[in-house]
Amino acid sequence: MRNLINIMDLTPIEIEELIYIALDIIANPKKYAHVCDGKKLATLFFEPSTRTRLSFEAAMYELGGQVLGFSEAASSSAAKGESVSDTVRVVSYYADIIAMRHPKEGAPLVASMKADVPVINAGDGGHNHPTQTLADLLTIYREKGSFENLTIGLCGDLQFGRTVHSLIAAMSRYHGTKFIMISPEELKVPRYIISDIVEKKGIPYEETTSLEGAMPKLDVLYMTRVQRERFFNEADYMRLKDSYILTPDKLKTAKTSLSILHPLPRVNEIAVAVDDDPRACYFEQARNGKYMRMALITKLLEVAL
Ligand code: CP
């Protein structure tokens, strides 16, 4: 049985296979309409979500399977004090695969040690979000045709942004990757990610506070929200929340081939006027998430395709 807890659980070849399956699903959806007949996905969401939970659910329905679960801890027995371990042990009796989001880093890993069915990390605290990275990778692949020789700007809350942490890990495996990390001093990429991944692999990177300075160099700009729910102090959040607001004016120095990504939800960090720019990919990115989650479900359930 395989789980997906960290994007590095998948080899680059396995990621390529998932991308080819996702592209085939897009081209031939009817071929996949019954491949999960009789299978059930449990979505255990202890934290709010729109895209991840609903795209997992849509993915399973579009594969012919069924879905059960909860969308907040308050409507589960976690509210009565039940542990994650006990919850997943029991849910393993009811479902064939589990997608779990939890505010505590490491909770899906603990779940995977206790569950009798595959567990997918659908976001754990400020740590990782591997299935968002699958959506990001399909978007980059469709935009660029390859993962090689890309300069990637990561902008916003790079400390708590779990999507950023997973994307750095994923892109660190491709030739010619460069990172420009754009954040306030207080929200820089955690040191362990820089030392264990970026520096260990000798990947060129810059840390800067200037989006304007970085803009002309970028092939991909990955904007992120400053995450109110991870701050201990509301005053700090209020001071930092509008550090970067992408506007059409700021894109004047960008490459015409730039791809603008954002995992969403957006708050204020991309002006709505940017949505009409042909370089804006973030809504397509959310759509791609469903196809990659469909591909992932077939892989973890070892469905014959
Ligand atoms: N990108 C993402 O994880 O969105 P949700 O929080 O809406 O699932």
Short mmCIF file of C-alpha atoms and ligand atoms in Angstrom, two decimals:
data_model
loop_
_atom_site.label_atom_id
_atom_site.label_comp_id
_atom_site.label_asym_id
_atom_site.label_seq_id
_atom_site.Cartn_x
_atom_site.Cartn_y
_atom_site.Cartn_z
CA MET A 1 0.00 0.00 0.00
CA ARG A 2 1.29 3.45 -0.88
CA ASN A 3 0.48 6.76 0.79
CA LEU A 4 1.20 10.30 -0.36
CA ILE A 5 2.41 12.29 2.64
CA ASN A 6 5.24 14.28 1.06
CA ILE A 7 5.72 15.09 -2.63
CA MET A 8 9.10 13.33 -2.39
CA ASP A 9 7.19 10.05 -1.85
CA LEU A 10 6.76 10.17 -5.64
CA THR A 11 9.74 9.76 -7.96
CA PRO A 12 10.04 12.13 -10.94
CA ILE A 13 9.07 9.17 -13.16
CA GLU A 14 5.92 8.56 -11.10
CA ILE A 15 5.06 12.27 -11.35
CA GLU A 16 5.49 12.06 -15.11
CA GLU A 17 3.18 9.01 -15.18
CA LEU A 18 0.54 10.91 -13.17
CA ILE A 19 0.80 13.83 -15.59
CA TYR A 20 0.29 11.51 -18.58
CA ILE A 21 -2.73 9.90 -16.89
CA ALA A 22 -4.16 13.37 -16.08
CA LEU A 23 -3.67 14.50 -19.68
CA ASP A 24 -5.39 11.32 -20.88
CA ILE A 25 -8.28 11.94 -18.45
CA ILE A 26 -8.65 15.45 -19.90
CA ALA A 27 -8.67 14.06 -23.45
CA ASN A 28 -10.78 10.93 -22.79
CA PRO A 29 -12.90 11.41 -19.65
CA LYS A 30 -15.36 8.63 -20.57
CA LYS A 31 -12.57 6.04 -20.48
CA TYR A 32 -12.19 6.70 -16.72
CA ALA A 33 -15.86 7.06 -15.77
CA HIS A 34 -16.11 3.63 -14.09
CA VAL A 35 -12.56 2.71 -13.12
CA CYS A 36 -13.35 3.23 -9.40
CA ASP A 37 -16.84 1.71 -9.39
CA GLY A 38 -17.51 0.30 -5.92
CA LYS A 39 -14.65 2.22 -4.27
CA LYS A 40 -15.06 4.86 -1.56
CA LEU A 41 -12.96 7.91 -0.72
CA ALA A 42 -13.13 9.38 2.81
CA THR A 43 -12.36 13.10 3.02
CA LEU A 44 -11.35 13.89 6.62
CA PHE A 45 -10.94 17.66 6.76
CA PHE A 46 -10.09 19.05 10.20
CA GLU A 47 -9.38 22.46 8.58
CA PRO A 48 -11.35 24.57 6.07
CA SER A 49 -11.03 23.91 2.34
CA THR A 50 -12.83 24.61 -0.90
CA ARG A 51 -10.58 23.40 -3.73
CA THR A 52 -8.82 20.45 -2.18
CA ARG A 53 -11.83 18.77 -0.60
CA LEU A 54 -14.26 19.44 -3.42
CA SER A 55 -11.78 18.52 -6.16
CA PHE A 56 -11.03 15.25 -4.35
CA GLU A 57 -14.74 14.57 -4.13
CA ALA A 58 -15.37 15.53 -7.77
CA ALA A 59 -12.38 13.38 -8.76
CA MET A 60 -13.77 10.29 -7.05
CA TYR A 61 -17.27 10.81 -8.46
CA GLU A 62 -15.85 11.26 -11.97
CA LEU A 63 -14.00 7.95 -11.57
CA GLY A 64 -17.28 6.21 -10.67
CA GLY A 65 -16.57 5.96 -6.95
CA GLN A 66 -18.34 7.36 -3.92
CA VAL A 67 -17.39 9.78 -1.16
CA LEU A 68 -17.98 10.09 2.58
CA GLY A 69 -16.40 12.31 5.20
CA PHE A 70 -16.52 15.51 7.17
CA SER A 71 -15.48 19.08 6.43
CA GLU A 72 -14.65 20.34 9.93
CA ALA A 73 -13.34 18.86 13.14
CA ALA A 74 -16.40 20.17 15.00
CA SER A 75 -18.69 17.74 13.16
CA SER A 76 -16.48 14.71 13.88
CA SER A 77 -15.66 12.91 17.11
CA ALA A 78 -12.40 14.88 17.25
CA ALA A 79 -14.63 17.41 19.01
CA LYS A 80 -15.10 14.80 21.77
CA GLY A 81 -11.36 14.23 22.03
CA GLU A 82 -10.83 11.27 19.67
CA SER A 83 -7.28 10.90 18.39
CA VAL A 84 -6.32 10.99 14.70
CA SER A 85 -5.03 7.41 15.06
CA ASP A 86 -8.35 6.06 16.31
CA THR A 87 -10.29 8.07 13.73
CA VAL A 88 -8.40 6.68 10.74
CA ARG A 89 -8.34 3.16 12.11
CA VAL A 90 -12.13 3.22 12.17
CA VAL A 91 -12.52 5.05 8.84
CA SER A 92 -10.36 2.32 7.22
CA TYR A 93 -13.35 -0.02 7.82
CA TYR A 94 -15.62 2.28 5.81
CA ALA A 95 -13.47 3.56 2.93
CA ASP A 96 -10.82 2.34 0.46
CA ILE A 97 -8.70 5.51 0.54
CA ILE A 98 -8.45 8.58 2.83
CA ALA A 99 -7.63 12.22 2.03
CA MET A 100 -6.86 14.12 5.24
CA ARG A 101 -6.26 17.79 6.01
CA HIS A 102 -5.19 18.70 9.53
CA PRO A 103 -3.85 21.86 11.22
CA LYS A 104 -1.08 19.87 12.96
CA GLU A 105 2.09 19.15 11.01
CA GLY A 106 2.62 15.41 10.76
CA ALA A 107 -0.98 14.35 11.47
CA PRO A 108 -1.43 12.66 8.04
CA LEU A 109 1.87 10.80 8.57
CA VAL A 110 0.60 9.48 11.90
CA ALA A 111 -2.67 8.57 10.19
CA SER A 112 -0.81 6.63 7.49
CA MET A 113 0.87 4.51 10.18
CA LYS A 114 -2.48 3.50 11.66
CA ALA A 115 -4.77 3.26 8.63
CA ASP A 116 -5.31 0.02 6.70
CA VAL A 117 -5.91 1.97 3.48
CA PRO A 118 -3.82 4.56 1.57
CA VAL A 119 -3.69 8.02 3.17
CA ILE A 120 -3.19 11.22 1.18
CA ASN A 121 -1.96 14.38 2.90
CA ALA A 122 -4.37 17.11 1.81
CA GLY A 123 -2.39 19.76 3.72
CA ASP A 124 -0.85 19.57 7.21
CA GLY A 125 -0.43 22.86 9.04
CA GLY A 126 2.41 24.99 7.66
CA HIS A 127 4.28 21.88 6.50
CA ASN A 128 3.34 20.23 3.19
CA HIS A 129 0.59 20.09 0.58
CA PRO A 130 1.68 17.47 -1.97
CA THR A 131 -1.52 17.28 -4.02
CA GLN A 132 -1.46 21.07 -4.52
CA THR A 133 2.03 20.52 -5.89
CA LEU A 134 0.65 17.94 -8.32
CA ALA A 135 -1.78 20.62 -9.54
CA ASP A 136 1.09 23.12 -9.76
CA LEU A 137 3.26 20.69 -11.72
CA LEU A 138 0.56 19.88 -14.26
CA THR A 139 -0.01 23.62 -14.71
CA ILE A 140 3.70 24.30 -15.21
CA TYR A 141 3.99 21.35 -17.61
CA ARG A 142 1.02 22.50 -19.69
CA GLU A 143 2.36 26.05 -19.77
CA LYS A 144 6.05 25.39 -20.34
CA GLY A 145 6.16 21.88 -21.85
CA SER A 146 8.99 20.88 -19.47
CA PHE A 147 10.24 21.39 -15.91
CA GLU A 148 13.79 22.26 -16.95
CA ASN A 149 15.65 25.59 -16.83
CA LEU A 150 12.92 27.55 -15.05
CA THR A 151 13.46 30.53 -12.75
CA ILE A 152 10.67 30.36 -10.22
CA GLY A 153 9.66 33.33 -8.07
CA LEU A 154 7.96 32.38 -4.80
CA CYS A 155 6.23 35.41 -3.31
CA GLY A 156 4.40 36.12 -0.06
CA ASP A 157 4.21 34.00 3.07
CA LEU A 158 7.07 31.58 2.48
CA GLN A 159 7.36 30.63 6.13
CA PHE A 160 3.92 29.14 6.68
CA GLY A 161 3.08 28.48 3.00
CA ARG A 162 2.94 24.69 2.83
CA THR A 163 2.32 24.80 -0.92
CA VAL A 164 5.63 26.64 -1.36
CA HIS A 165 7.52 24.09 0.76
CA SER A 166 6.22 21.19 -1.34
CA LEU A 167 6.85 23.02 -4.64
CA ILE A 168 10.47 23.78 -3.68
CA ALA A 169 11.02 20.08 -2.95
CA ALA A 170 9.41 19.02 -6.23
CA MET A 171 11.20 21.53 -8.47
CA SER A 172 14.56 20.91 -6.79
CA ARG A 173 14.78 17.65 -8.76
CA TYR A 174 14.76 19.27 -12.20
CA HIS A 175 17.79 20.48 -14.13
CA GLY A 176 18.32 24.24 -14.31
CA THR A 177 15.83 25.25 -11.60
CA LYS A 178 16.53 28.61 -9.91
CA PHE A 179 14.48 30.03 -7.05
CA ILE A 180 13.92 33.69 -6.22
CA MET A 181 12.26 33.81 -2.81
CA ILE A 182 10.38 37.08 -2.32
CA SER A 183 9.02 37.75 1.16
CA PRO A 184 9.12 40.07 4.15
CA GLU A 185 12.05 39.31 6.47
CA GLU A 186 9.61 37.75 8.97
CA LEU A 187 8.15 35.29 6.45
CA LYS A 188 11.20 33.79 4.77
CA VAL A 189 11.42 30.13 3.71
CA PRO A 190 12.27 28.06 6.84
CA ARG A 191 15.99 27.50 7.24
CA TYR A 192 15.63 23.69 7.26
CA ILE A 193 14.19 23.76 3.73
CA ILE A 194 17.02 25.97 2.46
CA SER A 195 19.72 23.79 4.02
CA ASP A 196 18.17 20.32 3.55
CA ILE A 197 16.90 20.83 0.00
CA VAL A 198 18.07 23.97 -1.80
CA GLU A 199 21.67 24.22 -0.59
CA LYS A 200 22.17 20.46 -0.35
CA LYS A 201 21.33 20.13 -4.05
CA GLY A 202 23.36 23.19 -5.03
CA ILE A 203 20.34 24.98 -6.48
CA PRO A 204 20.93 28.69 -7.19
CA TYR A 205 18.62 30.89 -5.12
CA GLU A 206 18.15 34.48 -4.01
CA GLU A 207 16.18 35.83 -1.07
CA THR A 208 14.79 39.33 -1.55
CA THR A 209 12.02 41.61 -0.33
CA SER A 210 11.56 43.17 -3.80
CA LEU A 211 8.96 41.74 -6.17
CA GLU A 212 9.72 44.53 -8.64
CA GLY A 213 13.43 43.63 -8.68
CA ALA A 214 12.74 39.95 -9.28
CA MET A 215 9.98 40.33 -11.87
CA PRO A 216 12.01 40.57 -15.14
CA LYS A 217 13.95 37.38 -14.33
CA LEU A 218 10.98 35.08 -13.74
CA ASP A 219 9.52 32.26 -15.86
CA VAL A 220 6.99 31.35 -13.16
CA LEU A 221 5.64 33.63 -10.43
CA TYR A 222 4.03 31.68 -7.57
CA MET A 223 2.04 34.13 -5.45
CA THR A 224 0.76 33.12 -2.00
CA ARG A 225 -1.54 34.49 0.64
CA VAL A 226 -0.29 35.65 4.04
CA GLN A 227 -1.96 33.05 6.24
CA ARG A 228 -3.88 34.65 9.06
CA GLU A 229 -4.65 31.28 10.66
CA ARG A 230 -0.95 30.52 11.26
CA PHE A 231 -0.15 33.82 13.06
CA PHE A 232 -0.02 33.96 16.85
CA ASN A 233 -0.49 37.71 16.81
CA GLU A 234 -3.19 39.62 14.87
CA ALA A 235 -1.09 42.83 14.85
CA ASP A 236 1.72 41.02 12.98
CA TYR A 237 -0.77 39.66 10.46
CA MET A 238 -2.26 43.12 9.87
CA ARG A 239 1.22 44.60 9.36
CA LEU A 240 2.31 41.94 6.87
CA LYS A 241 -0.86 40.93 5.03
CA ASP A 242 -0.55 43.41 2.16
CA SER A 243 3.21 43.15 1.71
CA TYR A 244 2.77 42.15 -1.95
CA ILE A 245 -0.13 43.01 -4.21
CA LEU A 246 0.34 41.99 -7.84
CA THR A 247 -1.22 44.53 -10.20
CA PRO A 248 -1.14 44.96 -14.01
CA ASP A 249 1.31 47.82 -13.50
CA LYS A 250 3.81 45.57 -11.69
CA LEU A 251 3.67 43.09 -14.58
CA LYS A 252 4.97 45.67 -17.10
CA THR A 253 8.57 44.46 -16.64
CA ALA A 254 7.66 40.74 -16.68
CA LYS A 255 8.44 38.35 -19.53
CA THR A 256 5.59 37.85 -22.01
CA SER A 257 6.03 34.11 -21.36
CA LEU A 258 5.63 34.45 -17.57
CA SER A 259 3.14 32.06 -15.93
CA ILE A 260 1.41 33.42 -12.83
CA LEU A 261 0.34 30.73 -10.37
CA HIS A 262 -1.40 30.92 -6.99
CA PRO A 263 -2.74 27.93 -5.02
CA LEU A 264 -5.79 30.03 -4.02
CA PRO A 265 -7.70 31.15 -2.04
CA ARG A 266 -6.62 34.65 -2.94
CA VAL A 267 -7.28 37.45 -0.47
CA ASN A 268 -5.68 40.68 -1.67
CA GLU A 269 -2.34 39.62 -3.14
CA ILE A 270 -3.43 39.52 -6.79
CA ALA A 271 -5.61 42.36 -8.06
CA VAL A 272 -8.71 41.11 -9.86
CA ALA A 273 -7.57 43.10 -12.91
CA VAL A 274 -4.71 40.59 -13.35
CA ASP A 275 -7.23 37.79 -13.99
CA ASP A 276 -7.65 39.00 -17.59
CA ASP A 277 -3.91 38.84 -18.28
CA PRO A 278 -3.14 35.82 -20.50
CA ARG A 279 -0.26 34.99 -18.14
CA ALA A 280 -2.67 34.35 -15.23
CA CYS A 281 -2.95 30.57 -14.72
CA TYR A 282 -4.39 30.27 -11.21
CA PHE A 283 -7.94 29.29 -12.06
CA GLU A 284 -6.71 26.76 -14.60
CA GLN A 285 -4.37 25.51 -11.86
CA ALA A 286 -7.38 24.80 -9.62
CA ARG A 287 -9.00 22.90 -12.49
CA ASN A 288 -5.81 20.90 -13.03
CA GLY A 289 -5.95 19.87 -9.37
CA LYS A 290 -8.99 17.70 -10.02
CA TYR A 291 -7.31 15.83 -12.88
CA MET A 292 -4.14 15.17 -10.91
CA ARG A 293 -6.17 13.96 -7.91
CA MET A 294 -8.06 11.62 -10.26
CA ALA A 295 -4.75 10.27 -11.53
CA LEU A 296 -3.42 9.92 -7.98
CA ILE A 297 -6.49 8.02 -6.76
CA THR A 298 -6.16 5.51 -9.61
CA LYS A 299 -2.49 5.01 -8.78
CA LEU A 300 -2.92 4.55 -5.01
CA LEU A 301 -5.89 2.22 -5.51
CA GLU A 302 -3.82 0.32 -8.11
CA VAL A 303 -6.65 0.52 -10.59
CA ALA A 304 -5.96 -1.27 -13.89
CA LEU A 305 -6.15 1.36 -16.66
N1 CP B 1 -5.21 25.48 -2.54
C1 CP B 1 -5.94 24.97 -1.51
O1 CP B 1 -5.47 24.10 -0.76
O2 CP B 1 -7.19 25.50 -1.42
P1 CP B 1 -8.27 25.10 -0.32
O3 CP B 1 -7.73 25.55 1.02
O4 CP B 1 -9.53 25.81 -0.72
O5 CP B 1 -8.41 23.61 -0.34
#
